[in-house]
PDB file of C-alpha atoms in Angstrom:
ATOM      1  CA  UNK A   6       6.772  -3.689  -8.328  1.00 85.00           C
ATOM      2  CA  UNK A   7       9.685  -1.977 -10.048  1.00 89.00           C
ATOM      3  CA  UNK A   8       8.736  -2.292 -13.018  1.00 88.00           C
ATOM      4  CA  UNK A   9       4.948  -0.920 -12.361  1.00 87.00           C
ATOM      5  CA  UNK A  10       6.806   2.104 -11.018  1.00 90.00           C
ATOM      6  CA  UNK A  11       9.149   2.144 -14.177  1.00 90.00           C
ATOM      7  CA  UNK A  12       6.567   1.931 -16.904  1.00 86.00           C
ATOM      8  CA  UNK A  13       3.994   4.910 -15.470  1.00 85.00           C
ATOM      9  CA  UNK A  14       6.265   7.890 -15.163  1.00 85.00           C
ATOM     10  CA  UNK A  15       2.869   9.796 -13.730  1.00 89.00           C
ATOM     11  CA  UNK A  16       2.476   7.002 -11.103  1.00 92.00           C
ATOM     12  CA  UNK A  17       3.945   6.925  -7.594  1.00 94.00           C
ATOM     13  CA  UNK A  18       4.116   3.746  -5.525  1.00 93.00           C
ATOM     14  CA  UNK A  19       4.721   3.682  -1.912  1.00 95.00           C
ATOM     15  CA  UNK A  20       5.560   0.708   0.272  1.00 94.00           C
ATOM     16  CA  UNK A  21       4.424   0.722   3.603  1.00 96.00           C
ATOM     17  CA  UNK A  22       5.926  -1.638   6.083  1.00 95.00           C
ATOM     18  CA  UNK A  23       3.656  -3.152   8.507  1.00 95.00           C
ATOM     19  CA  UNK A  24       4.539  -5.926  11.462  1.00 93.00           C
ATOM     20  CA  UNK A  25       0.665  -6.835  12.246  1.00 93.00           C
ATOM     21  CA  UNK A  26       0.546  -9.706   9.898  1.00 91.00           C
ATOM     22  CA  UNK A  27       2.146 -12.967  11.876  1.00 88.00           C
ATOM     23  CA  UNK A  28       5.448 -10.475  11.956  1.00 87.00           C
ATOM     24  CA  UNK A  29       6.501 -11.055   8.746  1.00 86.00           C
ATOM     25  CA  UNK A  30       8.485  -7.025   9.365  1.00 89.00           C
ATOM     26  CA  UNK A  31      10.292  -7.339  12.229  1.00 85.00           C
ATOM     27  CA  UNK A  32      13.162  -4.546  11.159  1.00 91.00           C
ATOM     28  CA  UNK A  33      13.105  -2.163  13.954  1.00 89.00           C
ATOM     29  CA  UNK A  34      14.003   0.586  11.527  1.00 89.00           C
ATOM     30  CA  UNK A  35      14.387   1.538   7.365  1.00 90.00           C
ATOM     31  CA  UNK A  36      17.949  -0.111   7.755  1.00 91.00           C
ATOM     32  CA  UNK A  37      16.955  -3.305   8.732  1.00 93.00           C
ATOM     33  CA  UNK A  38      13.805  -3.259   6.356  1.00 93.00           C
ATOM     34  CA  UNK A  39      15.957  -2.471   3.149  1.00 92.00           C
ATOM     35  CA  UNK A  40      18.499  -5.170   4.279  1.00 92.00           C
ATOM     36  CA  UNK A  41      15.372  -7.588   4.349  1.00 92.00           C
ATOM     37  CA  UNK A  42      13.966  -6.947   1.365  1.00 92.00           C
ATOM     38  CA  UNK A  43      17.415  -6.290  -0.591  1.00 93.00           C
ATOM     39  CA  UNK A  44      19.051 -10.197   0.956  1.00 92.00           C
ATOM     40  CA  UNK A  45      15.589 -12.276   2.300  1.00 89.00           C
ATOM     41  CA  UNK A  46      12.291 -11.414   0.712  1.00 83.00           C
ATOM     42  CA  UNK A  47      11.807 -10.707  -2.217  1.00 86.00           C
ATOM     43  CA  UNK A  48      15.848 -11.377  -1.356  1.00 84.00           C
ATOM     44  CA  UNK A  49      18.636 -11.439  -4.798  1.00 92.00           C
ATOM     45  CA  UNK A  50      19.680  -7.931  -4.221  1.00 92.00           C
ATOM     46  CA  UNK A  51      16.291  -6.475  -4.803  1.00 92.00           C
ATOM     47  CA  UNK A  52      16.280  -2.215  -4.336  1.00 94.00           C
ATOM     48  CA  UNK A  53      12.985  -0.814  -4.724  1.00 94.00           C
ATOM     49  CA  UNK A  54      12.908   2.309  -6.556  1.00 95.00           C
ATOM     50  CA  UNK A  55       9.723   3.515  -4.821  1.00 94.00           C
ATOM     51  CA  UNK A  56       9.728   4.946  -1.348  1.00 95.00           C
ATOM     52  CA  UNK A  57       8.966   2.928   1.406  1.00 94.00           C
ATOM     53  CA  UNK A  58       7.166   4.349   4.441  1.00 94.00           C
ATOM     54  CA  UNK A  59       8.523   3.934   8.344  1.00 93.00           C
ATOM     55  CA  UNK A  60       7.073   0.550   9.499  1.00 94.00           C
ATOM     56  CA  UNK A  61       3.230   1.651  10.959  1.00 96.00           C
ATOM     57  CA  UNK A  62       0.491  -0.402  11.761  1.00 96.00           C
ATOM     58  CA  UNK A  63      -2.216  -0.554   9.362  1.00 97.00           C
ATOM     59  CA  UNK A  64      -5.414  -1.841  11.541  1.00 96.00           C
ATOM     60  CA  UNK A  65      -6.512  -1.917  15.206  1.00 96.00           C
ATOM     61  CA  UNK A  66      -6.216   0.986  18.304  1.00 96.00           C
ATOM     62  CA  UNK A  67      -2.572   2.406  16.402  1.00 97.00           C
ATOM     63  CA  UNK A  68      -3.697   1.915  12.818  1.00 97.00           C
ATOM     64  CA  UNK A  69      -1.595   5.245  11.167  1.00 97.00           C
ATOM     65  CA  UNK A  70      -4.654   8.224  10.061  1.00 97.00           C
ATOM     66  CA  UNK A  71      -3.859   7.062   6.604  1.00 97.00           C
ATOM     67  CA  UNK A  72      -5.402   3.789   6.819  1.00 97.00           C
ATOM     68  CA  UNK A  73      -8.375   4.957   8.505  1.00 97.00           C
ATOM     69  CA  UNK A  74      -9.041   6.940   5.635  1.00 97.00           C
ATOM     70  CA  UNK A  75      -8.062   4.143   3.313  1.00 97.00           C
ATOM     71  CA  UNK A  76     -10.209   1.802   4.606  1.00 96.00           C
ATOM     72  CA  UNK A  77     -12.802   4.291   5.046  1.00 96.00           C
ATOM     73  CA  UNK A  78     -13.751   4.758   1.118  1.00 95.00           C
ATOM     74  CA  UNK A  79     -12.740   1.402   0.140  1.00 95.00           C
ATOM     75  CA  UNK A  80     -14.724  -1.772   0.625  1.00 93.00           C
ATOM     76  CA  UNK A  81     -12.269  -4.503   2.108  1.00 92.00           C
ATOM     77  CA  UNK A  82     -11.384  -7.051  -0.678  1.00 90.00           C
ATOM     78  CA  UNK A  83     -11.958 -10.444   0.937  1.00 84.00           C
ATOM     79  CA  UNK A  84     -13.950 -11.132   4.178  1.00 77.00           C
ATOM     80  CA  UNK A  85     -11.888 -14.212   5.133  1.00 78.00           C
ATOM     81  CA  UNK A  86      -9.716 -13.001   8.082  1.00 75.00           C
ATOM     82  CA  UNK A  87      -6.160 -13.576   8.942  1.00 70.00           C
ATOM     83  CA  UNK A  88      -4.130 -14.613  11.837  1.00 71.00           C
ATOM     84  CA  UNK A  89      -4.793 -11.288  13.771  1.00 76.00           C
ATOM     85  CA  UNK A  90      -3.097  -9.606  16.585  1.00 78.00           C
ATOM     86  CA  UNK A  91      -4.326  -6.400  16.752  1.00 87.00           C
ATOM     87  CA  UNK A  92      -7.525  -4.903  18.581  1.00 89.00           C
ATOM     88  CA  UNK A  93     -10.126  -3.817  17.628  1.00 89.00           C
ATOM     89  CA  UNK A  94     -10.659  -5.885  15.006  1.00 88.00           C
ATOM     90  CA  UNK A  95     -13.260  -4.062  12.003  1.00 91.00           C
ATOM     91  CA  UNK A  96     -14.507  -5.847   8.817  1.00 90.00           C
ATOM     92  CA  UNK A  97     -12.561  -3.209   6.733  1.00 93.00           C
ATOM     93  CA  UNK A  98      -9.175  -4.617   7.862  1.00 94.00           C
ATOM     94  CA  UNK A  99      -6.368  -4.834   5.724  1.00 95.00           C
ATOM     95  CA  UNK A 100      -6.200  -8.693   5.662  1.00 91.00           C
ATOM     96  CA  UNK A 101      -2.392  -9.122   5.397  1.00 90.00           C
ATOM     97  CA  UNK A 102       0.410  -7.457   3.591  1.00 87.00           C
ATOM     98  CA  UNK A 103       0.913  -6.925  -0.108  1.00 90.00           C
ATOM     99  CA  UNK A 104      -2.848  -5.632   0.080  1.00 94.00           C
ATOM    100  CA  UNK A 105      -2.961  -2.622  -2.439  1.00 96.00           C
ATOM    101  CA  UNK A 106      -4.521   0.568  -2.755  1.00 97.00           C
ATOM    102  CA  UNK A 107      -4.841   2.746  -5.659  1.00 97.00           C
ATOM    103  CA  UNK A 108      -5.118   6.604  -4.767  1.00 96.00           C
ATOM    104  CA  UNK A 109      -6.061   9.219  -7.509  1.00 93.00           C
ATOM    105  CA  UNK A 110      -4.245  12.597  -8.476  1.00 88.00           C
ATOM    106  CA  UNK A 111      -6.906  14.315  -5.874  1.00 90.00           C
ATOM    107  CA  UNK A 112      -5.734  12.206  -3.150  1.00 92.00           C
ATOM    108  CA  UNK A 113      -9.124  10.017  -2.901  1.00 94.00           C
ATOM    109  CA  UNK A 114      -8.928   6.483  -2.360  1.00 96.00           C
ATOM    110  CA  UNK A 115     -10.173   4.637  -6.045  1.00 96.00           C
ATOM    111  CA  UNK A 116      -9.855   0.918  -5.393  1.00 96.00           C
ATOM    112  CA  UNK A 117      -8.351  -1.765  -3.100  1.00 97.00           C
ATOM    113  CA  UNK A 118      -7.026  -5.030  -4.231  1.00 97.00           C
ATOM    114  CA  UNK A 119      -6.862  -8.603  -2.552  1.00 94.00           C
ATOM    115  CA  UNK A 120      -3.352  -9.717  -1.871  1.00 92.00           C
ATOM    116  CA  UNK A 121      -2.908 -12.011  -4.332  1.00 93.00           C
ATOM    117  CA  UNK A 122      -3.604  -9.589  -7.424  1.00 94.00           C
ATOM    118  CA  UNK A 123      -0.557  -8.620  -9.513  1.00 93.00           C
ATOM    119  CA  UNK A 124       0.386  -5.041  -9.388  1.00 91.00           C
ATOM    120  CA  UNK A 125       1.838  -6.039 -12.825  1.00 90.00           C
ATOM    121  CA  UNK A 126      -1.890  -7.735 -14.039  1.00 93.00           C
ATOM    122  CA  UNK A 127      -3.618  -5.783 -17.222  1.00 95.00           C
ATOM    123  CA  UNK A 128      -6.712  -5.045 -14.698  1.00 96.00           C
ATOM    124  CA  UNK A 129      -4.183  -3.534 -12.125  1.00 95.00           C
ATOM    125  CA  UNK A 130      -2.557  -1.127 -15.229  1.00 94.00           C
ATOM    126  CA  UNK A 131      -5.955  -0.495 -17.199  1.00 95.00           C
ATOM    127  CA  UNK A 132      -7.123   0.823 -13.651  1.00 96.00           C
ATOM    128  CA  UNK A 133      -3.344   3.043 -13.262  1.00 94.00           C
ATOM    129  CA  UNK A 134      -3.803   4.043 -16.998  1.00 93.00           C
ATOM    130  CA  UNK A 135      -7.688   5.487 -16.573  1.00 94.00           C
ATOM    131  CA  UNK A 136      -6.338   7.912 -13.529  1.00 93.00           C
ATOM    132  CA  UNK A 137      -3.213   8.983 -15.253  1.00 92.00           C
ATOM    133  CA  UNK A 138      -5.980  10.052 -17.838  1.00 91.00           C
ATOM    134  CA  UNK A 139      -7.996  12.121 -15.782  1.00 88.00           C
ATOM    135  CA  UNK A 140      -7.519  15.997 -15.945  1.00 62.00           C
ATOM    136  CA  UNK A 141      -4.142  17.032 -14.915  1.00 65.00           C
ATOM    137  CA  UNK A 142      -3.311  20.423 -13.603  1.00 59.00           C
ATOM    138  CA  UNK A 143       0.298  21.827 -12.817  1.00 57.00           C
ATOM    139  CA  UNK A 144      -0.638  22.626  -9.519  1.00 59.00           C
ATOM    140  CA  UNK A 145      -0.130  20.952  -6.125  1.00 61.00           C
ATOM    141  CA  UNK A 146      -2.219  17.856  -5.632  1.00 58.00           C
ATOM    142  CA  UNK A 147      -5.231  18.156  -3.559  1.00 59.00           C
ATOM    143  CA  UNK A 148      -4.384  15.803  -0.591  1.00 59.00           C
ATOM    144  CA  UNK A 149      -7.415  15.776   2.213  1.00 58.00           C
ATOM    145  CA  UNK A 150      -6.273  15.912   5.714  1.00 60.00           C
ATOM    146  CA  UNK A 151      -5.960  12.932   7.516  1.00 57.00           C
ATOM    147  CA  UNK A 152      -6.693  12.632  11.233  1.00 49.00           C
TER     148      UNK A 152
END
């Protein structure tokens, strides 16, 4: 993930914590997160040099406005379900973490990958490359409101 962020100075990754997936977050706040990723998983003194989010819930009653939106223009990548303990349950779910979104400069959702694809893969670049591409301006980005 670092080095995704590294290698597209135009790009801007942002992790998002989320506990709805068999608890694999439990931090109860960015301290506790960082020390988890830095020491357990990915673990080896990892830093990510991307923001990360406060830890929100992605799907059910409490799913964060982003998400809704999210989910909203993007088809879900997989329809095999999860252990899930959230309610209600919708077939546009996130599915479990490491599930990736790609958001163009206009703040429109552009595609969603499964969990499993590399954020480092050629598909996952050739797809970060073609946005970069599209007109820039030197104005503020045109972010719709959420909620």
């Amino acid at each position: 993930m670092n080095a995704l962020q590294s290698n597209n100075k135009d790009f801007q990754m942002i992790g998002v914590p989320c506990n709805q997936f068999h608890y694999q977050e439990p931090g109860a706040n960015s301290t506790e997160i960082m020390n988890g990723i830095t020491h357990v998983r990915p673990g080896f003194g990892f830093v990510p040099n991307f923001p990360l989010t406060e830890k929100i819930e992605v799907n059910g009653q409490n799913q964060d406005p982003l998400f809704t939106y999210l989910k909203k223009y993007c088809e879900p990548t997989s329809y095999k379900m999860f252990g899930m303990n959230w309610s209600p349950i919708d077939s546009r779910d996130v599915r479990w973490n490491f599930e990736k979104f790609l958001i163009g400069r206009d703040g429109k959702p552009v595609k969603r990958y499964y969990i499993l694809v590399d954020p480092t893969e050629p598909r996952v670049q050739d797809d970060i490359t073609a946005e970069l591409k599209k007109s820039r301006h030197d104005g503020p980005v045109d972010i719709p409101v959420v909620g």
